[in-house]
Each structure stands twice: as C-alpha cells, then as structure tokens.
JSON list of C-alpha atoms in Angstrom, two decimals:
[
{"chain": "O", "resi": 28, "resn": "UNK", "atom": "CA", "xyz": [0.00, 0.00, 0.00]},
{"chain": "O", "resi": 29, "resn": "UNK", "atom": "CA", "xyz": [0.80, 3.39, 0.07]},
{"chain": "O", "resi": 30, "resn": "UNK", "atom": "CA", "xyz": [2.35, 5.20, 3.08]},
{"chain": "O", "resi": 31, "resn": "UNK", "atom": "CA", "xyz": [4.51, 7.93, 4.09]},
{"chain": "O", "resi": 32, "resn": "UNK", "atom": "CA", "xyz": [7.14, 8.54, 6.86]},
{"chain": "O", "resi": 33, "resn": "UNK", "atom": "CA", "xyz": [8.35, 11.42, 8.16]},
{"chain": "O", "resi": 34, "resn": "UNK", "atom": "CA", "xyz": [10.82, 11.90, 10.68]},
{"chain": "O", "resi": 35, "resn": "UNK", "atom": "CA", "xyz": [9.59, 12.87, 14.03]},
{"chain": "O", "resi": 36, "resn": "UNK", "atom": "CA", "xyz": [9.76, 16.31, 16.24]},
{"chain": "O", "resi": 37, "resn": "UNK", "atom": "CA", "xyz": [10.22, 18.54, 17.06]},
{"chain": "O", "resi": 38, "resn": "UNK", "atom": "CA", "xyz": [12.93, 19.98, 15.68]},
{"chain": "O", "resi": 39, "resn": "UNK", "atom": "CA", "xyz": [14.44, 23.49, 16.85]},
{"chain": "O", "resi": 40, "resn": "UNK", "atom": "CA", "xyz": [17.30, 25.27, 15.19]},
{"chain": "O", "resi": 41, "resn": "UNK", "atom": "CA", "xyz": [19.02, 28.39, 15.47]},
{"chain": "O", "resi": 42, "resn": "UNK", "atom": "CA", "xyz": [18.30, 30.95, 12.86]},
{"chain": "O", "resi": 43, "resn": "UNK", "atom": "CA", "xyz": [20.38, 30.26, 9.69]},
{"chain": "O", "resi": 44, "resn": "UNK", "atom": "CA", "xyz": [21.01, 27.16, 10.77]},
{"chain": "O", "resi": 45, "resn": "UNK", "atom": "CA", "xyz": [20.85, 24.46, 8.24]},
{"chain": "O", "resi": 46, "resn": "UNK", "atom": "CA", "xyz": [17.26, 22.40, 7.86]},
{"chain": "O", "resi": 47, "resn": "UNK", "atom": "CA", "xyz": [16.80, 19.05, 6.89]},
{"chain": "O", "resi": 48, "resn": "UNK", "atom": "CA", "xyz": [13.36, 17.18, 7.88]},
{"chain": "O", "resi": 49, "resn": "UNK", "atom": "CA", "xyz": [13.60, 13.32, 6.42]},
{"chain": "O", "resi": 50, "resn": "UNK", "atom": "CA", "xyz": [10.54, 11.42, 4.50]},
{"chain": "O", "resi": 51, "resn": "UNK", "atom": "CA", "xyz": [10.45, 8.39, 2.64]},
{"chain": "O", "resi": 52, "resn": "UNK", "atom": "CA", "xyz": [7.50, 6.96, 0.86]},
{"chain": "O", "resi": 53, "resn": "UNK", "atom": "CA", "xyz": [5.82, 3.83, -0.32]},
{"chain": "O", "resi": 54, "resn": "UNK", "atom": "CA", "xyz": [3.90, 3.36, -3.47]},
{"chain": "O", "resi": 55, "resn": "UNK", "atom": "CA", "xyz": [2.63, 1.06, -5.49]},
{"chain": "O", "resi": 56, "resn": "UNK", "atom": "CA", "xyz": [2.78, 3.17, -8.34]},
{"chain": "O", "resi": 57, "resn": "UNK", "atom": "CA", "xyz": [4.18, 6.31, -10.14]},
{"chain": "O", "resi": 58, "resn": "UNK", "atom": "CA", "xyz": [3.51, 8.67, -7.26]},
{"chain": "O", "resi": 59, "resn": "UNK", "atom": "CA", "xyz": [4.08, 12.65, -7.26]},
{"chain": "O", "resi": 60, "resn": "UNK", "atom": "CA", "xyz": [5.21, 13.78, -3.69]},
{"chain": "O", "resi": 61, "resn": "UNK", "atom": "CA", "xyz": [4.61, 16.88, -2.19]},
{"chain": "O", "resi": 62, "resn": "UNK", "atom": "CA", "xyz": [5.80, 18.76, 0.94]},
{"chain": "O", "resi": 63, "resn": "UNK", "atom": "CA", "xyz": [3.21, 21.28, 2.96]},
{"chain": "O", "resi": 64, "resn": "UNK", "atom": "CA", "xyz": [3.26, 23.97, 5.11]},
{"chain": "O", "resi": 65, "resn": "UNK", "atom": "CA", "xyz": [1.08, 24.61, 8.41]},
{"chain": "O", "resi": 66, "resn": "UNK", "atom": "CA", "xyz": [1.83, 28.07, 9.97]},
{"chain": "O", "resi": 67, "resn": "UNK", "atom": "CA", "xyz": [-0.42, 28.76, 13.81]},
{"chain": "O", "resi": 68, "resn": "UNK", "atom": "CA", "xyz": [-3.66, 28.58, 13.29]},
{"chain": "O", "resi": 69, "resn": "UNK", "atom": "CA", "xyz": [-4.08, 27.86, 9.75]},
{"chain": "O", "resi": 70, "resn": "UNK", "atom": "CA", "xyz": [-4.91, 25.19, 7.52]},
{"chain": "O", "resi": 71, "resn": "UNK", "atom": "CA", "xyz": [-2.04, 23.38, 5.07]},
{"chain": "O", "resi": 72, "resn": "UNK", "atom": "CA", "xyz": [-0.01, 25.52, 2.49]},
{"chain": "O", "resi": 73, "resn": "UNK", "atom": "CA", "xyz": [1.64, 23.47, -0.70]},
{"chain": "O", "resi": 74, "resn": "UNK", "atom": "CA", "xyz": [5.21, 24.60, -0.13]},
{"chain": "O", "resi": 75, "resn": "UNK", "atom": "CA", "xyz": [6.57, 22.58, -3.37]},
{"chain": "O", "resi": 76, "resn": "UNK", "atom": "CA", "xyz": [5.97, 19.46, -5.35]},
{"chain": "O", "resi": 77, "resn": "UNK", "atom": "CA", "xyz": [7.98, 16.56, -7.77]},
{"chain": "O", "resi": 78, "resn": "UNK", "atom": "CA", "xyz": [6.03, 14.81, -9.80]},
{"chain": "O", "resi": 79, "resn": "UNK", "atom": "CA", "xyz": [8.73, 12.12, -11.31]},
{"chain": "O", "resi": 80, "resn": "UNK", "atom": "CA", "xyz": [12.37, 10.89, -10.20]},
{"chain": "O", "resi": 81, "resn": "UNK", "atom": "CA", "xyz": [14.69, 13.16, -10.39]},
{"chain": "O", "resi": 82, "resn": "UNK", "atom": "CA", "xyz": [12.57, 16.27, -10.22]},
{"chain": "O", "resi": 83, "resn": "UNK", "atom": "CA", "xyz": [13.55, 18.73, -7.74]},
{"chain": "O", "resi": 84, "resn": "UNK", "atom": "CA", "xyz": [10.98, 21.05, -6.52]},
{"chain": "O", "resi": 85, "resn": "UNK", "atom": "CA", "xyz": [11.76, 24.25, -5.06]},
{"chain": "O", "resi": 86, "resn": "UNK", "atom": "CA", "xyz": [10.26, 27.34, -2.82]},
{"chain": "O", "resi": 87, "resn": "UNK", "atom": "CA", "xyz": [10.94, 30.19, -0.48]},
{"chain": "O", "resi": 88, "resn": "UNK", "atom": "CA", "xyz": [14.75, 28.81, -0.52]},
{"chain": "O", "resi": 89, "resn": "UNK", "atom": "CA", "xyz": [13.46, 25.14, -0.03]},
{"chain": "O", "resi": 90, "resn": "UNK", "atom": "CA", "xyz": [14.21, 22.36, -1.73]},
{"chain": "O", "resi": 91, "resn": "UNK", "atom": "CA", "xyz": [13.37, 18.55, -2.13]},
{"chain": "O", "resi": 92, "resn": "UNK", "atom": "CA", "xyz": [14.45, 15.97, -4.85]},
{"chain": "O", "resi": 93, "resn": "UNK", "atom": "CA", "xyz": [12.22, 12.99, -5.92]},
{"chain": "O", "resi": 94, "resn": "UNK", "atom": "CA", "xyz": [14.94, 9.85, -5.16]},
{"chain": "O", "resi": 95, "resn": "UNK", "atom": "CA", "xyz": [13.10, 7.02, -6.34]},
{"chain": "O", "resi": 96, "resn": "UNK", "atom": "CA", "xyz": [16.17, 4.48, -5.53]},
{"chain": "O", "resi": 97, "resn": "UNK", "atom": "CA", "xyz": [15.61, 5.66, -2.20]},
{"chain": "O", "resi": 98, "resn": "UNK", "atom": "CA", "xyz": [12.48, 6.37, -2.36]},
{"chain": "O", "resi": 99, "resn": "UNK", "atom": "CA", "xyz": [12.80, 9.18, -0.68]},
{"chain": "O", "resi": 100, "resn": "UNK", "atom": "CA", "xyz": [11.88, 13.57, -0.85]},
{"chain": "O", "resi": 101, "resn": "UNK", "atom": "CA", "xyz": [13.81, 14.74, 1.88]},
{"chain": "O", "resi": 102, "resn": "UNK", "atom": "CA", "xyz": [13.22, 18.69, 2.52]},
{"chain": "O", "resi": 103, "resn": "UNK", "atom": "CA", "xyz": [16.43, 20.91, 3.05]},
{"chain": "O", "resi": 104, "resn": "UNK", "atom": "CA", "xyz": [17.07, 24.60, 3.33]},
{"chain": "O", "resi": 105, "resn": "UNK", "atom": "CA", "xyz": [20.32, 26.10, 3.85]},
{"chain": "O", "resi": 106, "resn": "UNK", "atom": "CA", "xyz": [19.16, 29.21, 6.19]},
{"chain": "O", "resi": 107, "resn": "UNK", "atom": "CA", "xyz": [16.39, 29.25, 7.91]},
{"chain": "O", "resi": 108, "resn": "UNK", "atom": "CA", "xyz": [14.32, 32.15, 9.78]},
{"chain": "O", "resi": 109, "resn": "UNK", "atom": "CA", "xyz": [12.01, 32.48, 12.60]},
{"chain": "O", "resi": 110, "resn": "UNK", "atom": "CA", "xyz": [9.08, 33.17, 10.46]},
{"chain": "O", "resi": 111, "resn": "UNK", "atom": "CA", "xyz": [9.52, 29.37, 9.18]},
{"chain": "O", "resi": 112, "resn": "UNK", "atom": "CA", "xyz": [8.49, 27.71, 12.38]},
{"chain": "O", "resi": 113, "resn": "UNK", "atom": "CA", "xyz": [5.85, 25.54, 11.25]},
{"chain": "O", "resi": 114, "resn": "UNK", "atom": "CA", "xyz": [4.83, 22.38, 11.13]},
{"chain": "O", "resi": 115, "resn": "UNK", "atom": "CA", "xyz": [5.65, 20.39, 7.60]},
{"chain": "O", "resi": 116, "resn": "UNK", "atom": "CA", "xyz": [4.15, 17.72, 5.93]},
{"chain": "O", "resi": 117, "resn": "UNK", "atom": "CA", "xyz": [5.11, 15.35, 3.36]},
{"chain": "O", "resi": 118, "resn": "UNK", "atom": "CA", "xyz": [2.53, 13.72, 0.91]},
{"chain": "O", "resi": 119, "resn": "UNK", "atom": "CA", "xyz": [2.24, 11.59, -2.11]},
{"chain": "O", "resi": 120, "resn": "UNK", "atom": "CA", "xyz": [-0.40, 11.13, -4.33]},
{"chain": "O", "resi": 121, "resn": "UNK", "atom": "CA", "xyz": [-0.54, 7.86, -6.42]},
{"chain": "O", "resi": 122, "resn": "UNK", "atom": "CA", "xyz": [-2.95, 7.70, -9.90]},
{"chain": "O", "resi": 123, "resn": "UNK", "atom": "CA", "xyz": [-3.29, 4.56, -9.11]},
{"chain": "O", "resi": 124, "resn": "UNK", "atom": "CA", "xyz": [-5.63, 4.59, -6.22]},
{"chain": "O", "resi": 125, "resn": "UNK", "atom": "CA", "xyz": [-7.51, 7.60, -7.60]},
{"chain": "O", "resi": 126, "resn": "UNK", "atom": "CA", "xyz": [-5.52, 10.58, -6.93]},
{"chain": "O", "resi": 127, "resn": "UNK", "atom": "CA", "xyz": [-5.95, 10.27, -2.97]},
{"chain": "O", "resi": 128, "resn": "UNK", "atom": "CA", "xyz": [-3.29, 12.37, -1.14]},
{"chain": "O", "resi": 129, "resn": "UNK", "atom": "CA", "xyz": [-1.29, 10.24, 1.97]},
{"chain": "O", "resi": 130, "resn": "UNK", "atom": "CA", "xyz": [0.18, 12.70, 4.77]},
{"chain": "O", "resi": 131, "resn": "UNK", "atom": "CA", "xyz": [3.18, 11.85, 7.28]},
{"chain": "O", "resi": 132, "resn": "UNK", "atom": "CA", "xyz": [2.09, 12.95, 10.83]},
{"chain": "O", "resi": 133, "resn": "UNK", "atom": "CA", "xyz": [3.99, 16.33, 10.69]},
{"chain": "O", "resi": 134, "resn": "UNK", "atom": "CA", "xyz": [7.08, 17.60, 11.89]},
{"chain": "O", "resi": 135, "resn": "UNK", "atom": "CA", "xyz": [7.01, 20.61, 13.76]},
{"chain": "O", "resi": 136, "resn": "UNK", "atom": "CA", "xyz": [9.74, 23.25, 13.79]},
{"chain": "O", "resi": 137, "resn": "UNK", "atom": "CA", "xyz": [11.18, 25.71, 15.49]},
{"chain": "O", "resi": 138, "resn": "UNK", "atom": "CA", "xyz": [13.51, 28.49, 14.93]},
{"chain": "O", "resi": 139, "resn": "UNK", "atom": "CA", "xyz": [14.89, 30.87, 17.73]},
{"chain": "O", "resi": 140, "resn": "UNK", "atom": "CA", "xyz": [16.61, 34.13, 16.93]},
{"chain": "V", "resi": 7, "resn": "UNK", "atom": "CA", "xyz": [-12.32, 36.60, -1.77]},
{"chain": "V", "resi": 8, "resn": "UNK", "atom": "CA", "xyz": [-9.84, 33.61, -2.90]},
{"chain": "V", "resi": 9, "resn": "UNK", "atom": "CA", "xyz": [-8.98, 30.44, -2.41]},
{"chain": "V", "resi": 10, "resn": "UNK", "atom": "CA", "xyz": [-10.57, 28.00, 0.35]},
{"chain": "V", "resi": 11, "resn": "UNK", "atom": "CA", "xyz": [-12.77, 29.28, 2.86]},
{"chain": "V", "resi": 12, "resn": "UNK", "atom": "CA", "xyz": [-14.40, 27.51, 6.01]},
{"chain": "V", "resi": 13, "resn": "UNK", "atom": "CA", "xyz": [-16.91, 29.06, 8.34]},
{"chain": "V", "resi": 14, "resn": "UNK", "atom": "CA", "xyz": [-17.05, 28.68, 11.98]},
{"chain": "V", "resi": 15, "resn": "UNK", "atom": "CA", "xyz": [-13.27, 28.69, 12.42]},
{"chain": "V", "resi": 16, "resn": "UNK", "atom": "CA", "xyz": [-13.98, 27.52, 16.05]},
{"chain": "V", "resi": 17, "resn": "UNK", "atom": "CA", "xyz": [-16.95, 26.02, 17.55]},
{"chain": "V", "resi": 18, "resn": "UNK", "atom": "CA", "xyz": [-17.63, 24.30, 21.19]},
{"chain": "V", "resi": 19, "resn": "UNK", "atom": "CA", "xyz": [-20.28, 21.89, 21.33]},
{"chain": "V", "resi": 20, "resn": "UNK", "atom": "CA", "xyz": [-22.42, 19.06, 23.30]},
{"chain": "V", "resi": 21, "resn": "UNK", "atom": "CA", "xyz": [-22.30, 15.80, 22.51]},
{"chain": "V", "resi": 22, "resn": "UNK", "atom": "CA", "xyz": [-26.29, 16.29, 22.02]},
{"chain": "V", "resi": 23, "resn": "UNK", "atom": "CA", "xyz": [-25.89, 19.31, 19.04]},
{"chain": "V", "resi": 24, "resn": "UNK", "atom": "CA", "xyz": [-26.49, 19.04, 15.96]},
{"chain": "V", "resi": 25, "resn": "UNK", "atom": "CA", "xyz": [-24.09, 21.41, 14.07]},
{"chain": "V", "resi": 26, "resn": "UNK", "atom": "CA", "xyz": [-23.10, 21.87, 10.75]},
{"chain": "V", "resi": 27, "resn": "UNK", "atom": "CA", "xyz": [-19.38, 23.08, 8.91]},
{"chain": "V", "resi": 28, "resn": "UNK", "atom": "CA", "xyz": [-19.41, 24.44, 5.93]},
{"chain": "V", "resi": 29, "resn": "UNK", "atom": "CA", "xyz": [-16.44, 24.74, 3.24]},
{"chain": "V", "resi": 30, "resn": "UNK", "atom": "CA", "xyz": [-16.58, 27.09, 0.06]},
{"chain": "V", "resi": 31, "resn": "UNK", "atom": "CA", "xyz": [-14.26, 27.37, -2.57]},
{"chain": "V", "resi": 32, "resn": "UNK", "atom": "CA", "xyz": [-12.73, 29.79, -4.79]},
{"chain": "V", "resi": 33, "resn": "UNK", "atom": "CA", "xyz": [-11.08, 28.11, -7.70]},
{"chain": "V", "resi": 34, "resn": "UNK", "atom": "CA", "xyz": [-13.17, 27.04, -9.66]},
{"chain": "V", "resi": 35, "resn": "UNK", "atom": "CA", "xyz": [-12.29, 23.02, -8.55]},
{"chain": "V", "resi": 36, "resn": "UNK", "atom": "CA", "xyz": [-14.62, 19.83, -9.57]},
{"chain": "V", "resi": 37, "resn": "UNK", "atom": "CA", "xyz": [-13.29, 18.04, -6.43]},
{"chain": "V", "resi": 38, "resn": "UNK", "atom": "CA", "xyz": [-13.60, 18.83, -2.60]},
{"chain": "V", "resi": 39, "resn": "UNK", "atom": "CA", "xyz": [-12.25, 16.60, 0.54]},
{"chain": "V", "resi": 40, "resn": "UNK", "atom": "CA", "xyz": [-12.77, 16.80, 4.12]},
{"chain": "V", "resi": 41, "resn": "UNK", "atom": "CA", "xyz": [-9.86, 15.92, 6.57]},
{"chain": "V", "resi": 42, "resn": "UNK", "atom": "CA", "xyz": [-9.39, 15.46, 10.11]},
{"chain": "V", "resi": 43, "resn": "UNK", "atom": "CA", "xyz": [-6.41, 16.30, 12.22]},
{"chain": "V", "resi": 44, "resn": "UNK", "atom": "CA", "xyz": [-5.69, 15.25, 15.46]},
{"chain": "V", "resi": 45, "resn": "UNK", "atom": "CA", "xyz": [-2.65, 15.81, 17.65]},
{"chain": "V", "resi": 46, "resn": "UNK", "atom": "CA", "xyz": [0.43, 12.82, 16.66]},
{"chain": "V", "resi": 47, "resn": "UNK", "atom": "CA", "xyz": [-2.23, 11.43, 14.13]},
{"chain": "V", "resi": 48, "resn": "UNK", "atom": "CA", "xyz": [-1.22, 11.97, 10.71]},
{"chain": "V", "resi": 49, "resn": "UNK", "atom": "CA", "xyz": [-4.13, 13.88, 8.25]},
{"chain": "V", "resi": 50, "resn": "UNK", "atom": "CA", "xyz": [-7.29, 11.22, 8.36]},
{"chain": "V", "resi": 51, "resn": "UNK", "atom": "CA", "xyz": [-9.20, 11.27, 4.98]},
{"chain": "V", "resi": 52, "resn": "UNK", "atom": "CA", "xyz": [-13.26, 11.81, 5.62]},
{"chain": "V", "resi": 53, "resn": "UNK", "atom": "CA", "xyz": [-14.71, 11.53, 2.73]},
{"chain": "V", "resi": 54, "resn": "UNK", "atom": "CA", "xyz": [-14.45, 12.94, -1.50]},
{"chain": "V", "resi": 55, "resn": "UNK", "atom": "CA", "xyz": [-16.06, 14.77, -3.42]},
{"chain": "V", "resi": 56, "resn": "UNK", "atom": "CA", "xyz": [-16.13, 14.65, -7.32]},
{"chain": "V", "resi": 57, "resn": "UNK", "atom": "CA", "xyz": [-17.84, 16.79, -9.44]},
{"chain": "V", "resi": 58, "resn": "UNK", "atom": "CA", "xyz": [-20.41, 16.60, -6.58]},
{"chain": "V", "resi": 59, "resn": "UNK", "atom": "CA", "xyz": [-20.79, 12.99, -6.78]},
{"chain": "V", "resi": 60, "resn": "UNK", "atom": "CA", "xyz": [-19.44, 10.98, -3.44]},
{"chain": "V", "resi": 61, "resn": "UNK", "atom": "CA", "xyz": [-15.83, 8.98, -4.36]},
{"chain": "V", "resi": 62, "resn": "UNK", "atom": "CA", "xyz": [-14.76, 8.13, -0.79]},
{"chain": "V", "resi": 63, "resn": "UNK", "atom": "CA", "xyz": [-16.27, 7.30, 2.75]},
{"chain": "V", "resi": 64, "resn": "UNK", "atom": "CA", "xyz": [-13.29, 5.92, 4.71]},
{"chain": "V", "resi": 65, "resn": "UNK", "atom": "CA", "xyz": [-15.19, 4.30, 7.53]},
{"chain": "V", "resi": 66, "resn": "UNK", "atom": "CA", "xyz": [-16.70, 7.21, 8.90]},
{"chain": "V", "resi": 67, "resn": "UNK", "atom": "CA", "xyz": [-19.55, 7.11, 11.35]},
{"chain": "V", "resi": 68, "resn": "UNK", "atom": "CA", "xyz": [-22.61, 7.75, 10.67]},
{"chain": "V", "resi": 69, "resn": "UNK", "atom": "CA", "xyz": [-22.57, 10.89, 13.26]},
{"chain": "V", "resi": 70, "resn": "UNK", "atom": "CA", "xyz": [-20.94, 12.78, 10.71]},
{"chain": "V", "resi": 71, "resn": "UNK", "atom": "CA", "xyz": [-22.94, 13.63, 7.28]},
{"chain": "V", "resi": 72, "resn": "UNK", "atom": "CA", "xyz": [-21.34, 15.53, 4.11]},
{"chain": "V", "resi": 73, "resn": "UNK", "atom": "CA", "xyz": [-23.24, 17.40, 1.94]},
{"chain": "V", "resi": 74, "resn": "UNK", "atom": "CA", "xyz": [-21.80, 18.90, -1.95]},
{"chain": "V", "resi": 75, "resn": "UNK", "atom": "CA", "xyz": [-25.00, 20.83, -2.91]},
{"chain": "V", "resi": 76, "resn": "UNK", "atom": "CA", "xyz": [-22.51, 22.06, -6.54]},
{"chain": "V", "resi": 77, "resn": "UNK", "atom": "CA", "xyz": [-18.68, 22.17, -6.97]},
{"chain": "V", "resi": 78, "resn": "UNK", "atom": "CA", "xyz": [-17.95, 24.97, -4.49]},
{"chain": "V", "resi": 79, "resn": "UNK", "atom": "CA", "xyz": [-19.64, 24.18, -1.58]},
{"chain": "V", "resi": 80, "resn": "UNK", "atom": "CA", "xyz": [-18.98, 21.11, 0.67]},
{"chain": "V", "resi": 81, "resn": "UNK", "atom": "CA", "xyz": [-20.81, 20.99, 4.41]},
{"chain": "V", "resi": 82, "resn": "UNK", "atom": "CA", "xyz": [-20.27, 18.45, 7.22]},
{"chain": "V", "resi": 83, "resn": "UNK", "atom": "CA", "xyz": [-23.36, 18.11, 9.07]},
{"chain": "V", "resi": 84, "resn": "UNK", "atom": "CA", "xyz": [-22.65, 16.77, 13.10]},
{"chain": "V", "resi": 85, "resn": "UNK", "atom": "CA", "xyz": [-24.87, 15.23, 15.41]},
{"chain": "V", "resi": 86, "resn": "UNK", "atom": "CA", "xyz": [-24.39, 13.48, 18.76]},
{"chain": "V", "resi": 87, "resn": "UNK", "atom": "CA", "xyz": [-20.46, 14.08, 18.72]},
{"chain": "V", "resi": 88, "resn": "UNK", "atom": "CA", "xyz": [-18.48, 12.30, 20.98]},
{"chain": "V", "resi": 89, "resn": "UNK", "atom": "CA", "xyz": [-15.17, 13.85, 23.44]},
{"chain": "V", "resi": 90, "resn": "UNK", "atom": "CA", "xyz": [-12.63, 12.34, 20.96]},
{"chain": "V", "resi": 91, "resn": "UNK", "atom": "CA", "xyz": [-14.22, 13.98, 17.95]},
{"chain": "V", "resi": 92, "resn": "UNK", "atom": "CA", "xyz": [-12.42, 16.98, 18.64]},
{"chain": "V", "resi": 93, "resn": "UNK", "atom": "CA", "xyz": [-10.26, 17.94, 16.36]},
{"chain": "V", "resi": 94, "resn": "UNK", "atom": "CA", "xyz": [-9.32, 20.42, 13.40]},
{"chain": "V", "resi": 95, "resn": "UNK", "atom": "CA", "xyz": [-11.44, 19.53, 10.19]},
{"chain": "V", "resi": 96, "resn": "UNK", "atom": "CA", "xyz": [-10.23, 20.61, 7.26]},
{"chain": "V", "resi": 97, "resn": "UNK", "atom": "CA", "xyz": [-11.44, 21.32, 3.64]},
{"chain": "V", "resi": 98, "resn": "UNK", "atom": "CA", "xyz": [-9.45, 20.99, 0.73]},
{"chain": "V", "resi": 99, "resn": "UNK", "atom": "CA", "xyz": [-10.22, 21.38, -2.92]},
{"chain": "V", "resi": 100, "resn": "UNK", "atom": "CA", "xyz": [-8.75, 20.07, -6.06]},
{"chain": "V", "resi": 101, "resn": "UNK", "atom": "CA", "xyz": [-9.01, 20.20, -10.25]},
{"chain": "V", "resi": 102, "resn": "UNK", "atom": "CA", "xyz": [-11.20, 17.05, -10.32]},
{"chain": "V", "resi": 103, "resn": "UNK", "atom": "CA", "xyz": [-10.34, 13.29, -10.14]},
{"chain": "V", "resi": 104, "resn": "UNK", "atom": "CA", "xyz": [-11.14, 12.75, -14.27]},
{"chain": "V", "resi": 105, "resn": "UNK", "atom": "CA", "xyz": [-7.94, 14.07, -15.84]},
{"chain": "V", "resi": 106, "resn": "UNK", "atom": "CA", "xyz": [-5.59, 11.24, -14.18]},
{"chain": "V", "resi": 107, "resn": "UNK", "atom": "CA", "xyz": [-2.86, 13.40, -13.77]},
{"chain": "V", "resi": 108, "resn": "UNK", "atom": "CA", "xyz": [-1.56, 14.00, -10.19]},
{"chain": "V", "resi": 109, "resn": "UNK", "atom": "CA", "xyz": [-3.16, 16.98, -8.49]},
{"chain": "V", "resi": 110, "resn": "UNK", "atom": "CA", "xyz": [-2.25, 19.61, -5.75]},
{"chain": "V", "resi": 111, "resn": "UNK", "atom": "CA", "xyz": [-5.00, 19.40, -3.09]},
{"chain": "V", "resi": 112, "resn": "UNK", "atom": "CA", "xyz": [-5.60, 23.77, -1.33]},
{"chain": "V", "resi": 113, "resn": "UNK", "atom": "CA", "xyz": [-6.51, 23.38, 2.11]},
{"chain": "V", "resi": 114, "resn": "UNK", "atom": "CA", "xyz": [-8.35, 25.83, 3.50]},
{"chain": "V", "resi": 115, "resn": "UNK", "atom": "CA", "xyz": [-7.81, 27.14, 7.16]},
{"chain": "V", "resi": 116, "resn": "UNK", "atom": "CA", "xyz": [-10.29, 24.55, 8.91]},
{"chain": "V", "resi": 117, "resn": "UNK", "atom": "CA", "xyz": [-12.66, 24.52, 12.00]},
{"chain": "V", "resi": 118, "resn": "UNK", "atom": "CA", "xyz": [-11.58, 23.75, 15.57]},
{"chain": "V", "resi": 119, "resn": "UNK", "atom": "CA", "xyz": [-14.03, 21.65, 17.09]},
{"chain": "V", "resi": 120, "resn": "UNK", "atom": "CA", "xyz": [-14.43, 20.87, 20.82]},
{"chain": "V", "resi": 121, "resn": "UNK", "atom": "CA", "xyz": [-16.75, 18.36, 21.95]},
{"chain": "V", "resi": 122, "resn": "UNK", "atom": "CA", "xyz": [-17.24, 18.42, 25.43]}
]
C-alpha cells in the first residue's frame, strides 16, 4: 500500500542554521510527492511538489528531490528564519488509487533568533 | 475573496448538538475533501467529493454527514459528537479526479471543534 514517513519532532534550530526534515514513501505506483506547510492557526499551504524521479521542486529557498532508488523527498534549506516555524508535511499522491493524497504525521519546527 | 474558505473557524459543542461546517471554494475546482487532524495522528481522509458525486467514505460514522449541494460548496453536518471527535477539520479542494494526472490538493484554514 501506500504510506509515508516522516521523521519525528520537534525539531528546533538556530536561525540560519541548516534544515533538513527526512521522509520516505511507499507506493505502489508512479507517485508525485509533495511537501506542505502549516503556519499557527491555519490550515495546510503546498510549499513545493515533484512529480517524477529526479525532479527537484523548489520554494521560499526550499528544496526537495524525488529519489526514487531511495524512495525518498527529503526537505532541506540552507538558512532558515524564525518566520519558518511551522509544522511540515510530506505527501504523495498515487494515480493509481484515484488521486488520494497520503500525509506523514507532521514535523514541527522551530527556529529561535 | 480567494482560495478555500471555512466558516465557523472555532466552535464548542455538546455531545447532544447538531451542528453543521461548511467549506466554500474559490477556484473554480470539480473536487472537494474533508480531513481530520488530530494531535500525533497523521491527516485522516473523511470523505471525497467529485464533481459533486461521493468517491470516498473511509469508515466514517454515521454521526458525521457531508453534503456537496454544486462544486464549491462542501458541508459536514454533526450530530451526537463524541469527546474524541475533537479535532481540526479541514477542507481541501482540487481540479477534479477525471484528468488522471496528479493533483495539488488547497486546504483551507479549517474549524476547531471541541466536543465536550
């Protein structure tokens, strides 16, 4: 079946420290993975997206690439602020079973000045 | 006014209420979804919309009752809630499920429910 896994949190840095949160998927198809953004008191924000192996996607100075030998879309950014304590979400969503969207539980961050 | 939209962004209620959530959306999408988040729980899929026609019920009581009256509206309708209903609910909203290309689900801010 189809499942994702997310490493767990929290995590708190130091501002312009480097970020890595981990995720690795399984599918039993051709999925396109995702990563989302929750900020306080709001719903989920699409913070970037791969939709085949190799693809990188990239946002606000974040970045994940689509491994598919390791089946993995671990997200990375080299600096990160205050104002990107959150809590992020990896996701896949497989054509195979209809489009439907499979979230990790979160990992929240923090960043202190 | 853009995007996804829910309306109460907070409500308390008894476990005897009947209560109803309602979702509206902005961009023009064939497909709607509600969620539910708990804390440590990852995202739980409620149930799909598609072009207003039902796609998915994942084992969801009968205490909670969608409704898609047309593409841009979606409403949960609750009744006789139990304590561990509580929880955000979200909306999300998509192209539509008959292209067969993957698609980026918008969320919209969702409703935080107390049951007491």
């Amino acid at each position: 079946g189809n499942s994702v896994t997310q490493m767990e949190g929290p995590v708190t840095l130091s501002e312009e420290a480097f970020l890595t949160i981990n995720c690795t998927y399984t599918a039993t198809g051709y999925p396109s993975l995702f990563w989302y953004v929750q900020y306080p008191g709001e719903g989920l924000q699409l913070l970037l997206k791969a939709t085949k192996a190799d693809d990188k996607g990239s946002n606000k100075g974040f970045e994940a690439t689509y491994r598919k030998e390791t089946t993995s879309f671990h997200l990375e950014k080299g600096s990160v602020q205050v104002s990107d304590s959150a809590v992020y979400f990896c996701a896949l969503s497989d054509r195979n079973t209809g489009n439907q969207f499979y979230f990790g539980t979160g990992t929240s961050l923090t960043v202190i000045p | 006014e853009t995007g996804v939209t829910q309306t109460p962004r907070h409500l308390v209620m008894g476990m005897t209420n009947k209560k109803s959530l309602k979702c509206e959306q902005h961009l023009g999408h064939n497909a709607m979804y509600w969620y539910k988040q708990s804390a440590k729980k990852p995202l739980e899929l409620m149930f799909v919309y598609n072009f207003k026609e039902q796609t998915e019920n994942n084992s969801v009581p009968s205490r909670f009752s969608p409704e898609c009256p047309n593409s841009s509206h979606l409403f949960l309708h609750l009744h006789t809630l139990q304590p561990e209903d509580s929880a955000l609910y979200l909306c999300a909203s998509s192209q539509g499920l008959a292209g067969g290309a993957q698609e980026t689900q918008y969320f919209g801010p969702g409703t935080r429910l107390l049951v007491l």
